[in-house]
Amino acid sequence: MRAAVIGSGFGGIAAAIRLAVTGVQVTLFEARDQPGGRAYVYRERGFTFDAGPTVITAPHCIEELFELAGRQMTDYVEMLPVLPFYRLVWSADGTTFDYDGDREHMLAQISARRPEDAEGYLKFVDYSRKVFETGYTKLAHTPFPRFSDMLRVAPQLAALRADRSVYATVAKFVKDEHTREALSFHSLLVGGNPFETSSIYTLIHHLERTWGVFFPRGGTGALVAALIALFTELGGELRLSSPVERVRVIESEAAPRHLLTTAARTDEEFD
């Protein structure tokens, strides 16, 4: 069986690896000159710049891909724990905040700014856990092929006030402005606006406290390279600078055939 995966971002690479592990002959198409998608890397005058994500917050998800192939991720890339997770700096007044997974350390910093916010922070931690349990543990691995499937989980999301923004939700728990910003900036990491992005993103606080924050030695590009190395070892083929312009489905009595047309105007058939 031949399969095509369009796009070599983390999702595309992961799908390609999962298919290759089962023995499927996989071709991974990428429009740009290197794999990675949002994790694109720029190199200039001996320097390397990650254009997208710079930290990994759930490394076990990536480790699973190597384990499926009977490999160890540590043989391909080294993941370094980051402490603190983030250092926030407010240039206007020189304030700094070391954001990490140590509850007592977080409480000490928050209390130093406004003692009354300590209790609010603990309530926020509990809220973040509940959002994580629903939005990540229960729903992240649940497919929603039909609109009715989405409607069934609507009450759960409503109970968590997913209609509120991240910032508005955090503001319900703490009053100091710097603390509010420190607990609501995560949506910026995915290009979201904390004042508009759904409060579901508050689950990241619990996620990071549970699994930590990691940095691949060599940058995110090193992680992409490790995944591509695994993919090619499994017999997969990576096609760079090959944007797919059209997919045609040709019905037949045996099974439908899929023709992919690339920018080079060539057609290839896949199952």
Short mmCIF file of C-alpha atoms in Angstrom, two decimals:
data_model
loop_
_atom_site.label_atom_id
_atom_site.label_comp_id
_atom_site.label_asym_id
_atom_site.label_seq_id
_atom_site.Cartn_x
_atom_site.Cartn_y
_atom_site.Cartn_z
CA MET A 1 0.00 0.00 0.00
CA ARG A 2 1.19 3.50 -0.86
CA ALA A 3 0.18 6.53 1.17
CA ALA A 4 0.86 10.24 0.77
CA VAL A 5 1.09 12.71 3.63
CA ILE A 6 0.93 16.38 2.69
CA GLY A 7 2.89 18.72 4.95
CA SER A 8 5.91 17.89 7.11
CA GLY A 9 5.03 19.79 10.26
CA PHE A 10 5.01 17.80 13.50
CA GLY A 11 1.52 16.47 12.75
CA GLY A 12 2.46 15.39 9.24
CA ILE A 13 5.71 13.74 10.32
CA ALA A 14 3.94 11.93 13.16
CA ALA A 15 1.24 10.63 10.80
CA ALA A 16 3.88 9.52 8.30
CA ILE A 17 5.85 7.65 10.98
CA ARG A 18 2.74 5.92 12.31
CA LEU A 19 1.87 4.73 8.80
CA ALA A 20 5.44 3.64 8.03
CA VAL A 21 5.60 1.59 11.24
CA THR A 22 2.70 -0.53 9.95
CA GLY A 23 4.54 -1.30 6.73
CA VAL A 24 2.85 1.26 4.49
CA GLN A 25 5.04 2.83 1.80
CA VAL A 26 4.83 6.54 2.67
CA THR A 27 5.77 9.63 0.69
CA LEU A 28 5.85 12.87 2.68
CA PHE A 29 5.33 15.99 0.56
CA GLU A 30 6.63 19.37 1.74
CA ALA A 31 6.16 22.63 -0.15
CA ARG A 32 9.16 24.37 1.43
CA ASP A 33 12.86 23.61 1.10
CA GLN A 34 13.12 21.86 4.47
CA PRO A 35 10.80 19.91 6.77
CA GLY A 36 9.28 21.17 10.00
CA GLY A 37 6.29 23.28 9.03
CA ARG A 38 5.89 25.85 11.79
CA ALA A 39 9.19 24.58 13.18
CA TYR A 40 11.08 26.03 10.22
CA VAL A 41 14.74 26.90 10.81
CA TYR A 42 16.72 29.82 9.40
CA ARG A 43 20.50 29.60 9.13
CA GLU A 44 22.72 32.57 8.42
CA ARG A 45 26.44 33.24 8.92
CA GLY A 46 26.87 30.27 11.21
CA PHE A 47 23.84 31.05 13.37
CA THR A 48 20.64 29.00 13.64
CA PHE A 49 17.26 30.56 14.40
CA ASP A 50 14.11 28.63 15.28
CA ALA A 51 11.24 30.34 13.49
CA GLY A 52 8.51 28.59 15.44
CA PRO A 53 8.26 26.62 18.69
CA THR A 54 11.31 26.72 20.93
CA VAL A 55 10.23 24.52 23.85
CA ILE A 56 8.54 21.12 24.19
CA THR A 57 5.90 20.66 26.89
CA ALA A 58 4.83 17.03 26.38
CA PRO A 59 7.94 15.13 25.25
CA HIS A 60 6.32 11.75 25.86
CA CYS A 61 4.09 12.35 22.83
CA ILE A 62 7.19 12.49 20.63
CA GLU A 63 8.93 9.70 22.52
CA GLU A 64 5.97 7.46 21.68
CA LEU A 65 6.77 7.73 17.96
CA PHE A 66 10.24 6.30 18.49
CA GLU A 67 8.91 3.56 20.76
CA LEU A 68 6.39 2.51 18.10
CA ALA A 69 9.36 1.86 15.81
CA GLY A 70 11.31 0.01 18.51
CA ARG A 71 13.75 2.90 18.93
CA GLN A 72 14.80 5.19 21.78
CA MET A 73 14.41 8.94 21.34
CA THR A 74 17.60 9.52 23.34
CA ASP A 75 19.58 7.88 20.52
CA TYR A 76 18.39 10.61 18.12
CA VAL A 77 18.03 13.82 20.11
CA GLU A 78 18.68 15.06 23.64
CA MET A 79 15.88 16.83 25.50
CA LEU A 80 17.13 19.27 28.14
CA PRO A 81 14.87 20.35 31.05
CA VAL A 82 14.39 24.12 31.24
CA LEU A 83 14.41 25.84 34.65
CA PRO A 84 12.81 28.19 35.18
CA PHE A 85 10.32 27.44 32.43
CA TYR A 86 10.21 31.14 31.48
CA ARG A 87 11.68 34.36 32.85
CA LEU A 88 9.24 37.21 32.30
CA VAL A 89 10.59 40.76 32.25
CA TRP A 90 8.52 43.95 32.28
CA SER A 91 10.74 46.62 30.77
CA ALA A 92 8.58 49.48 32.04
CA ASP A 93 9.47 48.90 35.70
CA GLY A 94 12.20 46.23 35.56
CA THR A 95 10.05 43.58 37.25
CA THR A 96 11.03 39.94 36.66
CA PHE A 97 9.06 36.77 37.32
CA ASP A 98 10.52 33.25 37.17
CA TYR A 99 7.71 31.00 36.02
CA ASP A 100 8.21 27.32 36.88
CA GLY A 101 6.49 24.21 38.26
CA ASP A 102 7.52 24.71 41.90
CA ARG A 103 4.33 25.64 43.74
CA GLU A 104 6.07 27.18 46.74
CA HIS A 105 8.38 29.24 44.54
CA MET A 106 5.42 30.51 42.52
CA LEU A 107 3.48 31.32 45.69
CA ALA A 108 6.42 33.25 47.14
CA GLN A 109 6.71 35.44 44.04
CA ILE A 110 2.97 36.01 43.80
CA SER A 111 2.64 36.79 47.52
CA ALA A 112 5.51 39.26 47.34
CA ARG A 113 3.50 41.28 44.85
CA ARG A 114 0.09 40.91 46.51
CA PRO A 115 -0.37 38.54 49.50
CA GLU A 116 -4.09 38.16 48.85
CA ASP A 117 -3.37 36.61 45.44
CA ALA A 118 -1.75 33.50 46.98
CA GLU A 119 -5.13 31.93 47.72
CA GLY A 120 -6.40 32.92 44.29
CA TYR A 121 -3.40 31.28 42.66
CA LEU A 122 -4.09 27.98 44.42
CA LYS A 123 -7.67 28.12 43.17
CA PHE A 124 -6.37 28.82 39.66
CA VAL A 125 -4.07 25.78 39.90
CA ASP A 126 -7.09 23.63 40.74
CA TYR A 127 -9.10 25.18 37.90
CA SER A 128 -6.27 24.55 35.44
CA ARG A 129 -6.20 20.90 36.53
CA LYS A 130 -9.92 20.52 35.85
CA VAL A 131 -9.59 22.11 32.41
CA PHE A 132 -6.66 19.79 31.68
CA GLU A 133 -8.64 16.71 32.70
CA THR A 134 -11.50 17.66 30.41
CA GLY A 135 -9.83 19.52 27.56
CA TYR A 136 -6.72 17.35 27.27
CA THR A 137 -7.15 13.98 28.99
CA LYS A 138 -10.76 13.38 27.89
CA LEU A 139 -11.18 15.34 24.68
CA ALA A 140 -7.75 15.69 23.05
CA HIS A 141 -7.79 12.05 21.95
CA THR A 142 -11.47 11.99 21.00
CA PRO A 143 -12.33 12.29 17.28
CA PHE A 144 -15.19 14.59 16.28
CA PRO A 145 -16.15 13.43 12.76
CA ARG A 146 -19.67 14.86 13.06
CA PHE A 147 -21.07 18.14 14.33
CA SER A 148 -23.28 16.17 16.71
CA ASP A 149 -20.12 14.82 18.37
CA MET A 150 -19.09 18.38 19.16
CA LEU A 151 -22.52 19.16 20.59
CA ARG A 152 -22.22 16.29 23.05
CA VAL A 153 -19.17 17.84 24.72
CA ALA A 154 -20.55 21.38 24.66
CA PRO A 155 -21.98 21.12 28.22
CA GLN A 156 -18.55 20.14 29.56
CA LEU A 157 -16.90 23.11 27.85
CA ALA A 158 -19.67 25.41 29.06
CA ALA A 159 -19.12 24.27 32.65
CA LEU A 160 -15.48 25.32 32.33
CA ARG A 161 -16.51 28.69 30.85
CA ALA A 162 -14.60 28.07 27.62
CA ASP A 163 -16.36 31.16 26.27
CA ARG A 164 -14.18 33.37 28.48
CA SER A 165 -10.73 34.47 27.40
CA VAL A 166 -7.56 33.27 29.11
CA TYR A 167 -6.92 36.69 30.61
CA ALA A 168 -10.51 37.16 31.82
CA THR A 169 -10.38 33.78 33.53
CA VAL A 170 -7.05 34.43 35.24
CA ALA A 171 -8.33 37.84 36.34
CA LYS A 172 -11.08 36.10 38.31
CA PHE A 173 -8.44 34.49 40.53
CA VAL A 174 -5.69 37.11 40.96
CA LYS A 175 -5.74 40.91 40.98
CA ASP A 176 -2.11 42.01 40.51
CA GLU A 177 -1.63 42.98 36.87
CA HIS A 178 1.84 41.47 36.46
CA THR A 179 0.62 38.19 37.99
CA ARG A 180 -2.36 38.16 35.66
CA GLU A 181 -0.07 38.60 32.68
CA ALA A 182 2.34 35.92 33.96
CA LEU A 183 -0.47 33.37 34.17
CA SER A 184 -2.13 34.21 30.86
CA PHE A 185 0.68 34.70 28.34
CA HIS A 186 0.80 31.08 27.12
CA SER A 187 -1.61 31.60 24.24
CA LEU A 188 1.03 33.91 22.71
CA LEU A 189 3.15 30.81 22.11
CA VAL A 190 0.61 29.58 19.54
CA GLY A 191 -0.04 33.01 18.07
CA GLY A 192 -3.14 33.65 20.17
CA ASN A 193 -4.23 36.80 21.96
CA PRO A 194 -4.72 36.21 25.73
CA PHE A 195 -7.60 38.69 25.66
CA GLU A 196 -9.41 36.67 22.97
CA THR A 197 -8.17 33.07 23.14
CA SER A 198 -10.46 30.59 24.91
CA SER A 199 -9.79 29.84 28.57
CA ILE A 200 -9.21 26.22 27.53
CA TYR A 201 -5.59 27.30 27.09
CA THR A 202 -5.28 27.65 30.87
CA LEU A 203 -4.76 23.87 30.86
CA ILE A 204 -1.16 24.56 29.81
CA HIS A 205 -0.36 25.66 33.37
CA HIS A 206 -1.22 22.21 34.70
CA LEU A 207 0.41 20.48 31.73
CA GLU A 208 3.74 22.23 32.35
CA ARG A 209 3.60 21.63 36.10
CA THR A 210 3.00 17.93 35.41
CA TRP A 211 5.51 17.21 32.64
CA GLY A 212 7.89 20.17 32.70
CA VAL A 213 9.33 22.21 29.83
CA PHE A 214 12.15 20.93 27.62
CA PHE A 215 14.51 22.24 24.97
CA PRO A 216 16.00 19.98 22.28
CA ARG A 217 19.79 20.29 22.19
CA GLY A 218 20.49 22.04 18.91
CA GLY A 219 17.09 23.72 18.79
CA THR A 220 13.71 22.59 17.54
CA GLY A 221 15.27 21.92 14.15
CA ALA A 222 17.30 19.12 15.76
CA LEU A 223 14.06 17.48 16.88
CA VAL A 224 12.63 17.74 13.37
CA ALA A 225 15.83 16.21 11.97
CA ALA A 226 15.56 13.34 14.46
CA LEU A 227 11.98 12.58 13.43
CA ILE A 228 12.86 12.72 9.73
CA ALA A 229 15.80 10.38 10.37
CA LEU A 230 13.42 7.92 12.01
CA PHE A 231 10.94 8.26 9.13
CA THR A 232 13.55 7.56 6.46
CA GLU A 233 14.95 4.62 8.44
CA LEU A 234 11.46 3.13 8.27
CA GLY A 235 11.58 3.38 4.48
CA GLY A 236 9.72 6.66 4.11
CA GLU A 237 10.47 9.16 1.35
CA LEU A 238 10.60 12.92 1.94
CA ARG A 239 9.92 15.21 -1.04
CA LEU A 240 11.00 18.81 -0.45
CA SER A 241 9.98 21.79 -2.59
CA SER A 242 7.01 19.72 -3.74
CA PRO A 243 3.74 21.56 -3.09
CA VAL A 244 0.67 19.46 -3.86
CA GLU A 245 -1.74 21.43 -6.03
CA ARG A 246 -4.54 18.95 -6.53
CA VAL A 247 -5.88 15.63 -5.26
CA ARG A 248 -8.25 13.68 -7.50
CA VAL A 249 -10.25 10.64 -6.45
CA ILE A 250 -10.91 8.16 -9.24
CA GLU A 251 -13.66 5.72 -8.36
CA SER A 252 -13.35 2.09 -9.45
CA GLU A 253 -15.04 -1.20 -8.61
CA ALA A 254 -12.03 -2.49 -6.70
CA ALA A 255 -11.08 0.58 -4.67
CA PRO A 256 -10.83 4.31 -5.29
CA ARG A 257 -7.49 5.61 -6.55
CA HIS A 258 -5.98 8.93 -5.53
CA LEU A 259 -3.95 11.03 -7.94
CA LEU A 260 -1.78 13.80 -6.49
CA THR A 261 -0.63 16.60 -8.74
CA THR A 262 2.44 18.53 -7.63
CA ALA A 263 3.70 21.92 -8.77
CA ALA A 264 5.92 20.06 -11.24
CA ARG A 265 2.68 19.02 -12.97
CA THR A 266 3.34 15.35 -12.37
CA ASP A 267 0.63 12.93 -11.26
CA GLU A 268 1.31 10.14 -8.78
CA GLU A 269 -1.09 7.45 -7.70
CA PHE A 270 -1.64 6.50 -4.08
CA ASP A 271 -4.00 4.18 -2.26
#
